[in-house]
Coordinates of C-alpha atoms in Angstrom, one line a residue:
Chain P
X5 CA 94.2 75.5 122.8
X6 CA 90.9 77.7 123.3
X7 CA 91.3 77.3 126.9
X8 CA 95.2 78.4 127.1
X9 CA 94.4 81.3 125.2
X10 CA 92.3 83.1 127.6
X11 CA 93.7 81.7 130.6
X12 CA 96.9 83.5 129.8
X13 CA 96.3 86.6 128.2
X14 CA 93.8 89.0 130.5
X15 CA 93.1 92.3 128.6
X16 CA 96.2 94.8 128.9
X17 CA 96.3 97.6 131.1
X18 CA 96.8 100.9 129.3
X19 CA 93.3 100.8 127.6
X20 CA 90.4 102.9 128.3
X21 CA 87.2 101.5 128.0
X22 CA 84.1 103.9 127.0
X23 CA 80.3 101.9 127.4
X24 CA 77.9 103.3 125.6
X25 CA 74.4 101.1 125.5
X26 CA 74.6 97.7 124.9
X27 CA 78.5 98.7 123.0
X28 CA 82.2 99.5 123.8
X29 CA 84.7 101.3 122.4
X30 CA 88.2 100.5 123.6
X31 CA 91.3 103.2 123.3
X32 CA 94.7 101.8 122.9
X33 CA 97.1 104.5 124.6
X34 CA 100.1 103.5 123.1
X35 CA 98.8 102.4 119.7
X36 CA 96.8 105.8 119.9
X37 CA 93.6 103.1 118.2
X38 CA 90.4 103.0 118.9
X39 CA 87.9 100.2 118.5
X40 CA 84.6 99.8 118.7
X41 CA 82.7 96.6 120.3
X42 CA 79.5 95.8 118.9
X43 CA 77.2 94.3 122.1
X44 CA 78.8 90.7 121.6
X45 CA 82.5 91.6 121.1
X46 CA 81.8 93.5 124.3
X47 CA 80.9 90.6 126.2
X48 CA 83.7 88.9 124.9
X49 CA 86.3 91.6 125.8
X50 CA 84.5 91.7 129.5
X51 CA 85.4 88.0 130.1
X52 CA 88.8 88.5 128.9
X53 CA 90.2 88.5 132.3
X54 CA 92.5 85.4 132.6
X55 CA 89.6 83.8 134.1
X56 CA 87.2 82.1 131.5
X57 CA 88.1 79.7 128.8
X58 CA 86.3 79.8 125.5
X59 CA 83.7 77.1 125.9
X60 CA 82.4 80.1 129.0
X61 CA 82.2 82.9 127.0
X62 CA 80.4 80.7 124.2
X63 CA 77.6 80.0 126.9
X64 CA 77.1 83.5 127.8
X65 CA 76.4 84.8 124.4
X66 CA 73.9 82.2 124.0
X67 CA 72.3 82.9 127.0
X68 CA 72.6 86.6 126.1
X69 CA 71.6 85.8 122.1
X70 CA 69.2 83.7 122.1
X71 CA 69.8 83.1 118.1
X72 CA 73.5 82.4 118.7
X73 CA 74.3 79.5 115.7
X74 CA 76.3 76.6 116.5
X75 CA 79.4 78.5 115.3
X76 CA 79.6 81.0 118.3
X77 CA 82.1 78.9 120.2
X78 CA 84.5 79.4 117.2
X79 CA 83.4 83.2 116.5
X80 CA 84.6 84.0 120.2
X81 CA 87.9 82.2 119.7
X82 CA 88.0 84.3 116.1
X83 CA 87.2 87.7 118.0
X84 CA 89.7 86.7 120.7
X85 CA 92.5 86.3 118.2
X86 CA 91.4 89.6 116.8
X87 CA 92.1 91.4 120.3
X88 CA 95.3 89.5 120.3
X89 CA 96.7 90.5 117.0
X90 CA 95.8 93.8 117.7
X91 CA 98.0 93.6 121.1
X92 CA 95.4 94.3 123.3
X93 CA 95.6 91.6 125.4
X94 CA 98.9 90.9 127.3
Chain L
X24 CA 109.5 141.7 117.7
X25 CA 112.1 144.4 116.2
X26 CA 110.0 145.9 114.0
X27 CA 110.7 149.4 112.9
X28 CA 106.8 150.4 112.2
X29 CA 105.8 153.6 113.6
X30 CA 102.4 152.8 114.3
X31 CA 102.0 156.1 116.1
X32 CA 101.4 157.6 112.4
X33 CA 99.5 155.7 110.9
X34 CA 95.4 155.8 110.7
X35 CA 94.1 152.2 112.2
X36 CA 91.0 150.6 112.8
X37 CA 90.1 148.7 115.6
X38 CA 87.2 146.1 115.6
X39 CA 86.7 143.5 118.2
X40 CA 85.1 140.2 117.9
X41 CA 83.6 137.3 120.4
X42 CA 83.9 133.8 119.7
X43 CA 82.6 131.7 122.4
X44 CA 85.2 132.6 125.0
X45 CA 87.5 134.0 123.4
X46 CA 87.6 137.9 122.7
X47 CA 89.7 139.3 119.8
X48 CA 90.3 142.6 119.1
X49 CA 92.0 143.4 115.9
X50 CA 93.9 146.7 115.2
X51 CA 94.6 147.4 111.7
X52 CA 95.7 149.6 108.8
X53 CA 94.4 147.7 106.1
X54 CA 90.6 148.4 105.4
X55 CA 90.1 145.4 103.7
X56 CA 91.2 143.3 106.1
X57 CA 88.7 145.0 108.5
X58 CA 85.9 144.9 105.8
X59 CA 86.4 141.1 105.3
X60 CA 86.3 140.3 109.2
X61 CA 83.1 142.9 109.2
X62 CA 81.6 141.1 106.3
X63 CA 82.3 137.3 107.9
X64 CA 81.6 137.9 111.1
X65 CA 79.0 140.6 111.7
X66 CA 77.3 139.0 114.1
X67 CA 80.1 138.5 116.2
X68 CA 80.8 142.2 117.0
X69 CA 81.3 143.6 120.2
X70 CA 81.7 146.8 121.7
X71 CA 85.2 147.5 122.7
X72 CA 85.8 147.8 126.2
X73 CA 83.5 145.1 127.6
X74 CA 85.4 141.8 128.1
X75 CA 84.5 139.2 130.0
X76 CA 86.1 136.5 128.0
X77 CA 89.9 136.0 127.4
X78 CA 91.0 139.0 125.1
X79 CA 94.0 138.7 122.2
X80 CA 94.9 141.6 120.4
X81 CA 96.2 141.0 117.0
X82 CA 98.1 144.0 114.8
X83 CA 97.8 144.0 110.9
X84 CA 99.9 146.3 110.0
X85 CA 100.6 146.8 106.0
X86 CA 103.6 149.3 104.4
X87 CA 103.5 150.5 100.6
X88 CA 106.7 151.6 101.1
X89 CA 109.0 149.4 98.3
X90 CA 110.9 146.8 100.6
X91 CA 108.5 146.5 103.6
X92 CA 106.4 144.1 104.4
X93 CA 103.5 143.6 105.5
X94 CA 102.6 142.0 109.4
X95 CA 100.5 140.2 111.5
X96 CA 101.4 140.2 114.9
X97 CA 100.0 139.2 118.2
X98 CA 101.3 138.2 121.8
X99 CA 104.1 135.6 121.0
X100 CA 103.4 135.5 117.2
X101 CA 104.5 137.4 114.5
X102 CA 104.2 136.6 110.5
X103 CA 105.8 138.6 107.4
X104 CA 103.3 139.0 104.4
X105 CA 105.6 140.2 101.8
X106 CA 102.3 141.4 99.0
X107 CA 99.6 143.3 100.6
X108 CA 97.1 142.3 98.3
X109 CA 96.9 138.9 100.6
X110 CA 96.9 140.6 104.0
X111 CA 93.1 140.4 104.3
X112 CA 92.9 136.5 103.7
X113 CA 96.2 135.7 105.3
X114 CA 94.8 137.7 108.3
X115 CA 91.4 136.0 108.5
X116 CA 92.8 132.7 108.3
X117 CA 95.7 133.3 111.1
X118 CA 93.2 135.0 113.6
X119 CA 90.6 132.2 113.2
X120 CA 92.8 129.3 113.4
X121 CA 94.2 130.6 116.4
X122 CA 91.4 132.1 118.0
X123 CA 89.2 128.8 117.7
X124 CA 92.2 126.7 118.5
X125 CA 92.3 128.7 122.1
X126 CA 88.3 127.9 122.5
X127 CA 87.9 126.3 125.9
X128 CA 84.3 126.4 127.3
X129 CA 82.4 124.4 124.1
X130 CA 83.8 121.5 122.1
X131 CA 83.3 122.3 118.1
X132 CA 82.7 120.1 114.9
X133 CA 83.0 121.0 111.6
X134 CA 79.3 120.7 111.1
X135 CA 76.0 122.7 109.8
X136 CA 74.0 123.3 112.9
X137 CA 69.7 124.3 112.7
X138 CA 67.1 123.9 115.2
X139 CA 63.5 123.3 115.0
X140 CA 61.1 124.1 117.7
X141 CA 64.0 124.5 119.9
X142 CA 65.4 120.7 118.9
X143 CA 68.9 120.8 118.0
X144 CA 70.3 119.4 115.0
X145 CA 73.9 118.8 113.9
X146 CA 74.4 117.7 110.5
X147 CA 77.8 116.5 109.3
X148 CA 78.7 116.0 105.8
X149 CA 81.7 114.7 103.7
X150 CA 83.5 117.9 102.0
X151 CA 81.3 118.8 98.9
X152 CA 78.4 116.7 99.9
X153 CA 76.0 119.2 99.8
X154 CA 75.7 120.6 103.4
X155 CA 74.9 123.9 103.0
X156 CA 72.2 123.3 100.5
X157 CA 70.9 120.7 102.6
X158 CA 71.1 123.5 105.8
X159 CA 69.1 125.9 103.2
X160 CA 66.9 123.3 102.0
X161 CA 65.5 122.9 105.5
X162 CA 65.6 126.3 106.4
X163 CA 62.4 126.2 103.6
X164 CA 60.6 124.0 105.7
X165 CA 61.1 126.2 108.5
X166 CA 64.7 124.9 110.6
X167 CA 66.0 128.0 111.9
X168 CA 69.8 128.7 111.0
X169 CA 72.6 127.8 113.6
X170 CA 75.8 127.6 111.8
X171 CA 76.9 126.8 108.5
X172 CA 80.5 125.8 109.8
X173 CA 81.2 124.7 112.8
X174 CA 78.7 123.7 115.5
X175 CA 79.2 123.9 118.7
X176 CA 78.2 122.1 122.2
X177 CA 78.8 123.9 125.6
X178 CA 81.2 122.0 127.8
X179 CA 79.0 123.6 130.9
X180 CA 75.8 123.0 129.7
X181 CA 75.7 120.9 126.3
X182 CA 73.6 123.3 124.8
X183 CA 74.2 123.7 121.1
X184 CA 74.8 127.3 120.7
X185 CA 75.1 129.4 117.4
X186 CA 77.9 130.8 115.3
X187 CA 76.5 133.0 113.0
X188 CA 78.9 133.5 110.7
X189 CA 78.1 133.8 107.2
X190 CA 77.5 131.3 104.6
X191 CA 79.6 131.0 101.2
X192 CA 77.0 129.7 98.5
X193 CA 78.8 127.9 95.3
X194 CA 76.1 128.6 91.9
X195 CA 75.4 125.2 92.7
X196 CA 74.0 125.1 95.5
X197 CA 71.3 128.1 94.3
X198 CA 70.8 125.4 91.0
X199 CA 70.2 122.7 93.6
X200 CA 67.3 124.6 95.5
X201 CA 66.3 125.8 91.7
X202 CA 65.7 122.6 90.8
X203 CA 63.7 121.0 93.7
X204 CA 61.6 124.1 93.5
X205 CA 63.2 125.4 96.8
X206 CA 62.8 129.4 97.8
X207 CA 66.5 130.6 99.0
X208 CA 66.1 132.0 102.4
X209 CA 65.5 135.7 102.7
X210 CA 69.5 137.0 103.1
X211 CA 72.2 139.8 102.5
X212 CA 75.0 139.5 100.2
X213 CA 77.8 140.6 101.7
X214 CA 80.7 139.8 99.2
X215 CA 81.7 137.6 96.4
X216 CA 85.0 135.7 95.7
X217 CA 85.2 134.4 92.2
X218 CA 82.2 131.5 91.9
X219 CA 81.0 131.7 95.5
X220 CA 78.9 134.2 97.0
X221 CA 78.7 135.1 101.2
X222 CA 75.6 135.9 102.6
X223 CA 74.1 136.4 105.9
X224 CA 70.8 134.8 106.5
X225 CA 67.9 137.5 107.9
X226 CA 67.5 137.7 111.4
X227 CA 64.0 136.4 111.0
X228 CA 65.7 132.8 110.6
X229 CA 68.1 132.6 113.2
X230 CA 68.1 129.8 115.9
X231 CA 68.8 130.3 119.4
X232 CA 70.7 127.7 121.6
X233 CA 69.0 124.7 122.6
X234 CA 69.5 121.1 123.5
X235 CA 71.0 118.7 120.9
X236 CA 68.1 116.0 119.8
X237 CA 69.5 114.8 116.5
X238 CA 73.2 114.3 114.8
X239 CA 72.5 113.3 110.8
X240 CA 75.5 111.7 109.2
X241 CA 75.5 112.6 105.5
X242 CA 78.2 110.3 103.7
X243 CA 78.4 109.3 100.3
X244 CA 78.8 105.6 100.2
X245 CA 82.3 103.8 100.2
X246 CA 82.3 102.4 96.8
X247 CA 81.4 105.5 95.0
X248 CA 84.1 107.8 93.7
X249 CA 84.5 111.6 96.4
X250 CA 85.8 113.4 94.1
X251 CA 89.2 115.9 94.4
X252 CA 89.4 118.5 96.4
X253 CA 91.7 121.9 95.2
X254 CA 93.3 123.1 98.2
X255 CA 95.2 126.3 98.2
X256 CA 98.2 126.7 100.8
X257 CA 100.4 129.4 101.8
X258 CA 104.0 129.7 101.0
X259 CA 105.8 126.3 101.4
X260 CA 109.4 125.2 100.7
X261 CA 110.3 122.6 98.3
X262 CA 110.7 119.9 100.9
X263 CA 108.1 120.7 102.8
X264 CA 105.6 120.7 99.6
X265 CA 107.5 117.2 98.5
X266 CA 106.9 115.4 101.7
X267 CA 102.9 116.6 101.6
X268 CA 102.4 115.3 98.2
X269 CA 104.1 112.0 99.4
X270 CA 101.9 112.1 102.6
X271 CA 98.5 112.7 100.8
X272 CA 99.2 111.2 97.6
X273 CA 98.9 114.8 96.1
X274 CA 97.6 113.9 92.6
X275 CA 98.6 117.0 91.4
X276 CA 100.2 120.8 92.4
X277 CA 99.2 123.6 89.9
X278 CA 99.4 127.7 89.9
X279 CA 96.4 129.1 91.5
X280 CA 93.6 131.1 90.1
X281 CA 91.9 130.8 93.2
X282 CA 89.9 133.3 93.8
X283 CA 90.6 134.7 97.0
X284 CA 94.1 136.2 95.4
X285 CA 94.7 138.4 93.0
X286 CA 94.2 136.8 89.0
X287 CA 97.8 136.5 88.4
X288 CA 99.5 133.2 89.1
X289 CA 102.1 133.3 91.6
X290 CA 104.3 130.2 92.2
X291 CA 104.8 130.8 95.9
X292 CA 101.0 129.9 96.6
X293 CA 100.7 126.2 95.0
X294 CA 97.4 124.6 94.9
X295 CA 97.1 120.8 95.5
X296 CA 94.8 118.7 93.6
X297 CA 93.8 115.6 96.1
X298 CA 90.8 112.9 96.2
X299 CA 88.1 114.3 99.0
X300 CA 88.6 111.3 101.0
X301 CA 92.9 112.0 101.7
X302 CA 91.7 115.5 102.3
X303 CA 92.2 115.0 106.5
X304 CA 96.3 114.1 105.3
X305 CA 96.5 117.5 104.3
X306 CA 95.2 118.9 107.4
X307 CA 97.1 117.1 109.5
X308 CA 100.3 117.4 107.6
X309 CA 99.8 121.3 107.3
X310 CA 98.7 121.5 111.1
X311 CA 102.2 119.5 112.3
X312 CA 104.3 121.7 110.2
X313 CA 102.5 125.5 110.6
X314 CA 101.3 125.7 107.2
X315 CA 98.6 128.0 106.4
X316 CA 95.9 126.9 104.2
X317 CA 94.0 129.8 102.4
X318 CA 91.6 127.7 100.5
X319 CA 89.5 124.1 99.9
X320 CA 87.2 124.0 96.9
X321 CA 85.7 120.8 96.1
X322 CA 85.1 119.8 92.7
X323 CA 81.0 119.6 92.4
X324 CA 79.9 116.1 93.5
X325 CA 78.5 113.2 90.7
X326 CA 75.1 114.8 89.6
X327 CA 73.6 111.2 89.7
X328 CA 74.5 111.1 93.4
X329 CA 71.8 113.3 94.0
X330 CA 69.3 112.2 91.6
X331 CA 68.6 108.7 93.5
X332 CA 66.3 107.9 96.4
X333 CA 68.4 108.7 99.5
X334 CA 68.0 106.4 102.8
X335 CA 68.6 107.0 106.2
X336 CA 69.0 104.4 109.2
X337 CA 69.4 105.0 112.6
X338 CA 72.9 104.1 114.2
X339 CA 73.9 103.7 117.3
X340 CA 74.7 106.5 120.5
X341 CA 78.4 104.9 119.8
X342 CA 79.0 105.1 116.7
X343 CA 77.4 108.2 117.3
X344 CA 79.7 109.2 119.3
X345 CA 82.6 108.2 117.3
X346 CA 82.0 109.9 114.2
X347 CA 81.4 112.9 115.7
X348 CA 84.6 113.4 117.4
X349 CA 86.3 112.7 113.9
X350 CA 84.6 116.4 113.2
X351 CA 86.5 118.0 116.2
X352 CA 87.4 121.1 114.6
X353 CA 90.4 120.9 117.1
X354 CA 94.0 120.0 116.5
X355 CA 96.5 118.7 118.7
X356 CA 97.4 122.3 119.2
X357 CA 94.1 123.1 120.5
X358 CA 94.1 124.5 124.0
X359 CA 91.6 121.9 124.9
X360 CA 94.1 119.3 124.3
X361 CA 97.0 121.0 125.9
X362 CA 95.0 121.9 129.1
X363 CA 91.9 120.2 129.4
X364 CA 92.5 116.8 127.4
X365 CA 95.9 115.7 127.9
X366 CA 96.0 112.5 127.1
X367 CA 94.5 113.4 123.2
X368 CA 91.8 113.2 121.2
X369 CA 90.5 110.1 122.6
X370 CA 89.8 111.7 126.0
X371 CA 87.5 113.7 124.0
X372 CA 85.1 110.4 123.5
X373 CA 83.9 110.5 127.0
X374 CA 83.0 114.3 126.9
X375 CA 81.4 113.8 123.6
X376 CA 79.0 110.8 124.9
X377 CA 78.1 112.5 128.0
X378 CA 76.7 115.3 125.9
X379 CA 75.0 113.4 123.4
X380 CA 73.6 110.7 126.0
X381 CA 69.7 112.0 125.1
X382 CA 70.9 112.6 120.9
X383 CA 69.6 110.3 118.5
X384 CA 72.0 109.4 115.6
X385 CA 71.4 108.9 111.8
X386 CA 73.1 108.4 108.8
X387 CA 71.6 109.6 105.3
X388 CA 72.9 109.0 101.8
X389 CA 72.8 111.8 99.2
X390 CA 69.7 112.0 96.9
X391 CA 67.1 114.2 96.0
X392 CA 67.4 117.0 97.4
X393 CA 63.6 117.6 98.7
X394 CA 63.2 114.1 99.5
X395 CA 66.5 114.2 102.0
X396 CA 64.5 116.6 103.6
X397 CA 61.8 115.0 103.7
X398 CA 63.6 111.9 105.3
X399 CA 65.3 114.0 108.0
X400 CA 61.9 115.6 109.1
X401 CA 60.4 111.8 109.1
X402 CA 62.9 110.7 112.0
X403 CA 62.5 113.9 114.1

């Protein structure tokens, strides 16, 4: 299930992407929402490209966290539910 | 427009004005109207006849004849005042909305603005938090005076730049300084209205533009209680004023005594009783649908909110970033939007980072007032 969810839904177009430092913030043009990514959710919203299951974006924040817990596999697949409730993904 | 007025007989004023780029030159009738302008914005004169920036010409034009009214009138714009006991507030608010709504060449926040050896600092504050005692507080301690109201960043340069205009000091805020043992700044009074007091800060303290260093956040926190807020609107039909109290969840709409009108109550300027924090639904709603407002008092703040230790944390260039723009003193009928921004306020973000890119960003809750000050000079 983690797998199918990236694999089909790569972030939508119509949203602008702002980096600032280590963070992201992420306007929705036709919500007219903005959202701001803290420096994992940003990572998580960069591999959000139809190309990575779950289990990869996991690996990367522990690489990129070094105190990551055990539970980052399911706090990506949380965060990546997030995007998709909030329609930003297609 | 076809108005009648022979304005060939009557005796008018002129006075002219810069804000930013914008010139203004106002022609008027009404000596008050002039005065208050004169009073507010002293610092903002110019001589007539040298214009480099973009130049609008407003009329205010008043009639004691029984039957006329009163006008404000500029290119494209024209606005009946039937009592001209309200011209001179009607005027001032009319001219400034639309002259700072036409303001292309710096983006502005509702913000205090000082600087300290030539380090800018923007200070943003939740309506009634205390911002202008806090701007005086560290004008003691040597901050030299930028703005009281709206800060402002050049677009060409990012320099923060001043706007001079004058401050309007509640009694409490003199009690505040009182009580820390806190000099008030050597000033001029330049007029009263009811319980607050304008002033113009000596020359002596005024800032000159410089770079912006530091953005301090001041916000009461989220689970104590903002407060109302009395705000004062212009004439308003019975739908209209039904579908803003639905909007903001208008607690209550009472006869004014405000004080910039006349004592008596008069029905067709209702006052809205709202909590501080559903304060921006008014704005918007009376921004969409061309309402005027005249006034915003806040009712004075918990006294034990400022009686605790306050704390301030560094956050980051982002969030920053993003609580700034929710200061934009712009609308969506500001000429940046319409020309420059298109796409809305969120094209703003990108401007408002690239300017801020060297700014470091706090947030401070309210306490004492000499040790907020002391906190702020601690992170500079």
């Amino acid at each position: 299930m983690y797998s199918k969810i990236l694999n089909d839904m790569p972030k939508r177009k119509n949203i602008k992407e702002t980096k600032v430092d280590d963070e992201l913030s992420l306007y929705d043009f036709e919500s007219k929402k903005f959202y701001m990514l803290n420096p994992a959710a940003s990572i998580i919203w960069s591999l959000c490209d139809g190309l990575h299951t779950v289990e990869q974006i996991a690996s990367e924040l522990k690489k990129r966290f070094e105190d990551a817990g055990e539970s980052v596999s399911h706090d990506a697949c949380r965060i990546v539910e997030k995007f998709k409730k909030q329609g930003l993904l297609e | 427009m076809g108005l009648s007025l022979n304005i060939k007989k009557m005796k008018l004023i002129t006075s002219t004005y810069r804000f930013f780029d914008q010139d203004i030159e106002i022609c008027s009738d009404n000596k008050e109207t002039i005065e208050l302008m004169d009073s507010m914005y002293k610092r903002f004169n110019v001589k007539a006849g040298k214009k480099y920036a973009q130049s609008t010409r407003y009329e205010v034009l008043t009639s004691s004849l029984p039957g006329k009214k009163s006008v404000i009138r500029t290119n494209g714009y024209c606005r009946e005042i039937e009592h001209a006991a309200y011209v001179p507030s009607i005027a001032h608010g009319i001219i400034m909305r639309q002259t700072l709504s036409k303001v292309r060449s710096h983006l502005l926040f509702h913000a205090a603005a000082l600087s300290n050896h030539n380090r800018g600092i923007i200070i943003v504050a939740d309506s009634g938090c205390g911002k202008t005692t806090l701007t005086l507080a560290l004008m003691t301690r040597g901050f030299r005076f930028l703005s009281d109201e709206i800060a402002a960043l050049s677009l060409s340069d990012g320099q923060l730049v001043p706007y001079y205009r004058c401050l309007w000091i509640r009694s409490g805020t003199i009690n505040a300084l009182r009580r820390f043992g806190l000099d008030y700044p050597d000033h001029e009074s330049v007029r009263r209205t009811g319980d607050r007091e304008a002033v113009h800060v000596s020359g002596k303290s005024l800032g000159h533009a410089c770079r912006l260093d530091y953005v301090v956040f001041l916000t009461i926190p989220s689970d104590r209680d903002k407060g109302l807020c009395y705000v004062t609107v212009d004439r308003i039909g019975k739908k209209l004023l039904s579908d803003l109290q639905a909007t903001a969840e208008v607690e209550e709409v009472i006869n004014p005594l405000s004080g910039m009108h006349p004592k008596k109550t008069d029905s067709r300027f209702p006052v809205l009783k709202v909590r501080t924090e559903l304060l921006y639904k008014v704005y918007d709603f009376c921004e969409r649908n061309g309402v005027l407002i005249l006034d915003a008092k806040e009712e004075d703040k918990e006294h034990c909110l400022f009686d605790s230790k306050p704390e301030i944390q560094k956050i980051s260039k982002l969030t920053g970033a993003m609580e700034l723009l929710r200061s934009f003193y712009g609308s969506r009928n500001s000429e940046l939007f319409r020309k420059d921004f298109k796409r809305g306020p969120a094209q703003l973000i990108e401007p408002i980072i690239k300017l801020t890119r060297n700014t470091k960003f706090f947030r401070i809750s309210p306490g004492k007032l000499n040790l907020m000050v002391e906190e702020i000079i601690s992170v500079l």
